[in-house]
Amino acid sequence: MNESMTDVRDRVRTIFEPDAIQRRVQQLGEEIGAYYAGRNDLLILGTLKGSFMFMADLVRHVTIPHEMDFVGAASYGKSKTSSGHVRLFYDPVTTMSSRPVLLLEDIVDTGHTLQNLVHLLQTREPASLDICTLLHKRKSHLDLEPRFVGFDAPDEFLVGYGLDYAEQYRYLPFVGSLKDG
Ligand code: IMP
Ligand code: MG
C-alpha cells in the first residue's frame, strides 16, 4: 500500500536534515579532493543501492578528475576474514588494478558486508583502497576503518537519503529513524 508523504513524516523521525547532509557532503567532497590531489586515476566505487544519492551529491564536490562505478554485494556469511562470503550481484567492469579506489558506503552497521567486500576488492590489487561512509554506527571492528565519515549515527534503524526499509524510503532527502508500529 502506498503511503502519502504526510504518513511518511509520521513514521520517520528526522535525525539528519537535508541542509546538514548537504553541508557535510560538500566538506567530505572537498576533503577527498585534497586527499587524492595530484592523482587523476581515482575510482570512486559506490555500494548499491544505498549509496546512490550520496554518490551523486558527493562527486559534485570532488574537485579532481575521477571515474565512478558501483559495486553490488550481498553478504551471506559473518566471517571477519574470508572473502568467500560475499556475492557480487553487480561486479564493476572498471579496472581497479594499480589505481586508488575509494569505496563509498551508505552506512556501517555490523560491518560484515564491508569487511567481506574489502577483502574481495583487495584481490583486484588497487594501488590503495579507502572507505568513505556517510553514516557510522561505531559498533563494528573493521580491519580497514573508514578514512572519511559523514556522521556518527545512533544504533537505530535509519532510512532515507538512499537507505531503505524493504526498498521503501530511499527517496527521502533526509535521514531518519523508523518509528515502531
Ligand atoms: P552491515 O553489514 O551490518 O554493516 O550492513 C550492511 C548493509 O545493510 C548496509 O550497507 C546497508 O545497506 C544496510 N543497513 C545497515 N544498517 C542499516 C540501517 O540502519 N538502515 C538501512 N539499511 C541499513
Ligand atoms: Mg538495504
mmCIF file of C-alpha atoms and ligand atoms in Angstrom:
data_model
loop_
_atom_site.group_PDB
_atom_site.id
_atom_site.type_symbol
_atom_site.label_atom_id
_atom_site.label_comp_id
_atom_site.label_asym_id
_atom_site.label_seq_id
_atom_site.Cartn_x
_atom_site.Cartn_y
_atom_site.Cartn_z
ATOM 1 C CA MET A 1 0.000 0.000 0.000
ATOM 2 C CA ASN A 2 1.249 3.472 -0.818
ATOM 3 C CA GLU A 3 1.855 5.973 1.935
ATOM 4 C CA SER A 4 1.430 9.685 1.405
ATOM 5 C CA MET A 5 4.335 11.996 2.332
ATOM 6 C CA THR A 6 2.391 13.069 5.439
ATOM 7 C CA ASP A 7 2.207 9.445 6.587
ATOM 8 C CA VAL A 8 5.926 9.081 5.941
ATOM 9 C CA ARG A 9 6.667 12.105 8.173
ATOM 10 C CA ASP A 10 4.638 10.376 10.919
ATOM 11 C CA ARG A 11 6.579 7.155 10.528
ATOM 12 C CA VAL A 12 10.100 8.572 10.310
ATOM 13 C CA ARG A 13 11.767 10.721 12.984
ATOM 14 C CA THR A 14 14.232 13.052 11.277
ATOM 15 C CA ILE A 15 17.804 12.822 12.538
ATOM 16 C CA PHE A 16 19.875 14.467 9.791
ATOM 17 C CA GLU A 17 18.117 17.307 7.939
ATOM 18 C CA PRO A 18 18.740 17.844 4.214
ATOM 19 C CA ASP A 19 20.769 21.051 4.817
ATOM 20 C CA ALA A 20 23.053 19.353 7.335
ATOM 21 C CA ILE A 21 23.602 16.434 4.975
ATOM 22 C CA GLN A 22 24.410 18.739 2.057
ATOM 23 C CA ARG A 23 26.885 20.784 4.125
ATOM 24 C CA ARG A 24 28.683 17.682 5.394
ATOM 25 C CA VAL A 25 28.737 16.037 1.951
ATOM 26 C CA GLN A 26 30.314 19.180 0.480
ATOM 27 C CA GLN A 27 33.033 19.107 3.187
ATOM 28 C CA LEU A 28 33.679 15.417 2.547
ATOM 29 C CA GLY A 29 33.958 16.011 -1.210
ATOM 30 C CA GLU A 30 36.495 18.779 -0.629
ATOM 31 C CA GLU A 31 38.492 16.633 1.825
ATOM 32 C CA ILE A 32 38.528 13.766 -0.662
ATOM 33 C CA GLY A 33 39.668 16.056 -3.494
ATOM 34 C CA ALA A 34 42.508 17.342 -1.313
ATOM 35 C CA TYR A 35 43.484 13.848 -0.137
ATOM 36 C CA TYR A 36 43.802 12.500 -3.687
ATOM 37 C CA ALA A 37 45.239 15.717 -5.176
ATOM 38 C CA GLY A 38 47.709 15.046 -7.973
ATOM 39 C CA ARG A 39 46.098 11.716 -8.895
ATOM 40 C CA ASN A 40 43.862 11.655 -11.925
ATOM 41 C CA ASP A 41 43.097 7.946 -11.920
ATOM 42 C CA LEU A 42 40.887 7.922 -8.799
ATOM 43 C CA LEU A 43 37.979 5.494 -8.954
ATOM 44 C CA ILE A 44 35.015 6.154 -6.676
ATOM 45 C CA LEU A 45 33.058 2.968 -6.181
ATOM 46 C CA GLY A 46 29.585 3.231 -4.654
ATOM 47 C CA THR A 47 27.843 0.307 -2.982
ATOM 48 C CA LEU A 48 24.404 -0.457 -4.444
ATOM 49 C CA LYS A 49 21.827 0.573 -3.872
ATOM 50 C CA GLY A 50 22.166 2.558 -0.669
ATOM 51 C CA SER A 51 24.950 4.927 -1.716
ATOM 52 C CA PHE A 52 23.396 6.190 -4.953
ATOM 53 C CA MET A 53 22.189 9.537 -3.591
ATOM 54 C CA PHE A 54 25.333 10.123 -1.522
ATOM 55 C CA MET A 55 27.458 9.377 -4.606
ATOM 56 C CA ALA A 56 25.505 11.810 -6.788
ATOM 57 C CA ASP A 57 25.859 14.661 -4.272
ATOM 58 C CA LEU A 58 29.438 13.899 -3.227
ATOM 59 C CA VAL A 59 31.066 13.730 -6.672
ATOM 60 C CA ARG A 60 29.865 17.283 -7.422
ATOM 61 C CA HIS A 61 32.285 18.449 -4.701
ATOM 62 C CA VAL A 62 35.261 16.229 -5.545
ATOM 63 C CA THR A 63 37.332 18.799 -7.368
ATOM 64 C CA ILE A 64 39.770 16.457 -9.112
ATOM 65 C CA PRO A 65 39.110 14.310 -12.198
ATOM 66 C CA HIS A 66 37.873 10.832 -11.301
ATOM 67 C CA GLU A 67 35.878 7.914 -12.603
ATOM 68 C CA MET A 68 32.958 6.277 -10.883
ATOM 69 C CA ASP A 69 31.327 2.901 -10.838
ATOM 70 C CA PHE A 70 29.178 0.881 -8.480
ATOM 71 C CA VAL A 71 29.505 -2.482 -6.777
ATOM 72 C CA GLY A 72 26.617 -4.631 -5.640
ATOM 73 C CA ALA A 73 27.477 -7.018 -2.834
ATOM 74 C CA ALA A 74 25.311 -9.407 -0.879
ATOM 75 C CA SER A 75 26.837 -10.924 2.213
ATOM 76 C CA TYR A 76 25.768 -14.368 3.291
ATOM 77 C CA GLY A 77 28.358 -15.118 5.934
ATOM 78 C CA LYS A 78 29.594 -13.478 9.087
ATOM 79 C CA SER A 79 33.257 -14.325 8.671
ATOM 80 C CA LYS A 80 35.553 -11.449 9.555
ATOM 81 C CA THR A 81 38.364 -12.506 7.258
ATOM 82 C CA SER A 82 37.136 -14.680 4.423
ATOM 83 C CA SER A 83 36.458 -13.204 1.008
ATOM 84 C CA GLY A 84 34.307 -16.235 0.238
ATOM 85 C CA HIS A 85 31.219 -14.887 1.964
ATOM 86 C CA VAL A 86 30.291 -12.095 -0.350
ATOM 87 C CA ARG A 87 28.483 -12.461 -3.644
ATOM 88 C CA LEU A 88 28.606 -9.685 -6.201
ATOM 89 C CA PHE A 89 25.314 -9.044 -7.968
ATOM 90 C CA TYR A 90 26.997 -6.205 -9.830
ATOM 91 C CA ASP A 91 30.700 -6.622 -10.443
ATOM 92 C CA PRO A 92 32.158 -3.334 -11.737
ATOM 93 C CA VAL A 93 33.657 -3.521 -15.207
ATOM 94 C CA THR A 94 36.069 -0.670 -14.427
ATOM 95 C CA THR A 95 39.684 -1.714 -13.831
ATOM 96 C CA MET A 96 40.831 -1.339 -10.227
ATOM 97 C CA SER A 97 44.363 -2.616 -10.626
ATOM 98 C CA SER A 98 47.124 -0.134 -9.673
ATOM 99 C CA ARG A 99 44.816 2.831 -9.110
ATOM 100 C CA PRO A 100 43.454 4.470 -5.977
ATOM 101 C CA VAL A 101 39.972 3.210 -5.162
ATOM 102 C CA LEU A 102 37.602 4.937 -2.760
ATOM 103 C CA LEU A 103 34.700 2.745 -1.673
ATOM 104 C CA LEU A 104 31.566 4.743 -0.815
ATOM 105 C CA GLU A 105 29.201 3.204 1.727
ATOM 106 C CA ASP A 106 25.838 4.450 2.918
ATOM 107 C CA ILE A 107 26.094 3.098 6.464
ATOM 108 C CA VAL A 108 28.342 0.858 8.527
ATOM 109 C CA ASP A 109 26.297 -1.183 10.971
ATOM 110 C CA THR A 110 27.821 -4.568 11.867
ATOM 111 C CA GLY A 111 30.417 -4.039 9.139
ATOM 112 C CA HIS A 112 30.156 -7.651 7.959
ATOM 113 C CA THR A 113 29.338 -6.798 4.360
ATOM 114 C CA LEU A 114 32.014 -4.146 4.176
ATOM 115 C CA GLN A 115 34.635 -6.393 5.757
ATOM 116 C CA ASN A 116 33.970 -9.147 3.226
ATOM 117 C CA LEU A 117 33.810 -6.700 0.327
ATOM 118 C CA VAL A 118 37.113 -5.058 1.255
ATOM 119 C CA HIS A 119 38.855 -8.440 1.261
ATOM 120 C CA LEU A 120 37.393 -9.235 -2.134
ATOM 121 C CA LEU A 121 38.370 -5.854 -3.619
ATOM 122 C CA GLN A 122 41.918 -6.185 -2.290
ATOM 123 C CA THR A 123 42.358 -9.215 -4.557
ATOM 124 C CA ARG A 124 41.901 -6.795 -7.510
ATOM 125 C CA GLU A 125 45.160 -5.115 -6.402
ATOM 126 C CA PRO A 126 44.221 -1.431 -6.317
ATOM 127 C CA ALA A 127 47.088 0.995 -5.611
ATOM 128 C CA SER A 128 45.174 1.959 -2.469
ATOM 129 C CA LEU A 129 41.773 1.152 -1.021
ATOM 130 C CA ASP A 130 39.987 3.501 1.338
ATOM 131 C CA ILE A 131 36.454 3.752 2.661
ATOM 132 C CA CYS A 132 34.138 6.726 2.896
ATOM 133 C CA THR A 133 30.856 6.152 4.692
ATOM 134 C CA LEU A 134 28.068 8.662 5.155
ATOM 135 C CA LEU A 135 26.951 7.105 8.447
ATOM 136 C CA HIS A 136 28.819 5.039 11.017
ATOM 137 C CA LYS A 137 27.134 3.327 13.965
ATOM 138 C CA ARG A 138 30.566 2.783 15.593
ATOM 139 C CA LYS A 139 29.808 -0.724 16.805
ATOM 140 C CA SER A 140 31.862 -2.682 14.288
ATOM 141 C CA HIS A 141 35.532 -3.676 14.279
ATOM 142 C CA LEU A 142 36.855 -3.466 10.757
ATOM 143 C CA ASP A 143 40.321 -4.391 9.506
ATOM 144 C CA LEU A 144 40.108 -1.243 7.417
ATOM 145 C CA GLU A 145 38.412 1.617 9.271
ATOM 146 C CA PRO A 146 36.734 4.294 7.124
ATOM 147 C CA ARG A 147 39.092 7.185 6.363
ATOM 148 C CA PHE A 148 36.158 9.532 5.758
ATOM 149 C CA VAL A 149 32.978 9.526 7.867
ATOM 150 C CA GLY A 150 29.995 11.817 7.348
ATOM 151 C CA PHE A 151 28.204 11.398 10.651
ATOM 152 C CA ASP A 152 28.278 9.124 13.687
ATOM 153 C CA ALA A 153 24.834 7.535 13.757
ATOM 154 C CA PRO A 154 22.672 6.236 16.604
ATOM 155 C CA ASP A 155 22.159 2.488 16.799
ATOM 156 C CA GLU A 156 18.666 2.687 15.340
ATOM 157 C CA PHE A 157 17.223 1.562 12.030
ATOM 158 C CA LEU A 158 17.713 4.504 9.687
ATOM 159 C CA VAL A 159 16.017 5.270 6.393
ATOM 160 C CA GLY A 160 16.161 7.950 3.716
ATOM 161 C CA TYR A 161 18.846 9.544 1.528
ATOM 162 C CA GLY A 162 19.395 6.171 -0.146
ATOM 163 C CA LEU A 163 18.751 3.954 2.869
ATOM 164 C CA ASP A 164 15.756 1.672 2.690
ATOM 165 C CA TYR A 165 13.439 -0.449 4.737
ATOM 166 C CA ALA A 166 12.082 -3.185 2.428
ATOM 167 C CA GLU A 167 13.002 -0.942 -0.554
ATOM 168 C CA GLN A 168 10.899 1.946 0.783
ATOM 169 C CA TYR A 169 12.045 5.440 1.859
ATOM 170 C CA ARG A 170 15.217 5.653 -0.287
ATOM 171 C CA TYR A 171 13.965 8.845 -1.970
ATOM 172 C CA LEU A 172 13.668 10.916 1.226
ATOM 173 C CA PRO A 173 16.047 13.928 1.245
ATOM 174 C CA PHE A 174 16.716 13.474 4.975
ATOM 175 C CA VAL A 175 17.860 10.567 7.173
ATOM 176 C CA GLY A 176 15.567 9.471 9.947
ATOM 177 C CA SER A 177 14.789 6.682 12.338
ATOM 178 C CA LEU A 178 11.878 4.385 11.596
ATOM 179 C CA LYS A 179 9.364 4.527 14.432
ATOM 180 C CA ASP A 180 7.949 1.280 15.800
ATOM 181 C CA GLY A 181 4.442 0.180 14.949
HETATM 182 P P1 IMP B 1 26.356 -4.200 7.839
HETATM 183 O O1 IMP B 1 26.992 -5.334 7.088
HETATM 184 O O2 IMP B 1 25.601 -4.676 9.041
HETATM 185 O O3 IMP B 1 27.352 -3.121 8.219
HETATM 186 O O4 IMP B 1 25.280 -3.517 6.902
HETATM 187 C C1 IMP B 1 25.127 -3.923 5.573
HETATM 188 C C2 IMP B 1 24.148 -3.069 4.821
HETATM 189 O O5 IMP B 1 22.871 -3.137 5.453
HETATM 190 C C3 IMP B 1 24.481 -1.580 4.751
HETATM 191 O O6 IMP B 1 25.368 -1.261 3.714
HETATM 192 C C4 IMP B 1 23.102 -1.018 4.499
HETATM 193 O O7 IMP B 1 22.786 -1.095 3.123
HETATM 194 C C5 IMP B 1 22.211 -1.926 5.294
HETATM 195 N N1 IMP B 1 21.942 -1.316 6.621
HETATM 196 C C6 IMP B 1 22.629 -1.445 7.774
HETATM 197 N N2 IMP B 1 22.094 -0.684 8.750
HETATM 198 C C7 IMP B 1 21.028 -0.059 8.178
HETATM 199 C C8 IMP B 1 20.049 0.886 8.674
HETATM 200 O O8 IMP B 1 20.039 1.338 9.840
HETATM 201 N N3 IMP B 1 19.106 1.283 7.777
HETATM 202 C C9 IMP B 1 19.061 0.849 6.483
HETATM 203 N N4 IMP B 1 19.964 -0.015 5.984
HETATM 204 C C10 IMP B 1 20.930 -0.472 6.832
HETATM 205 MG MG MG B 2 19.048 -2.343 2.443
#
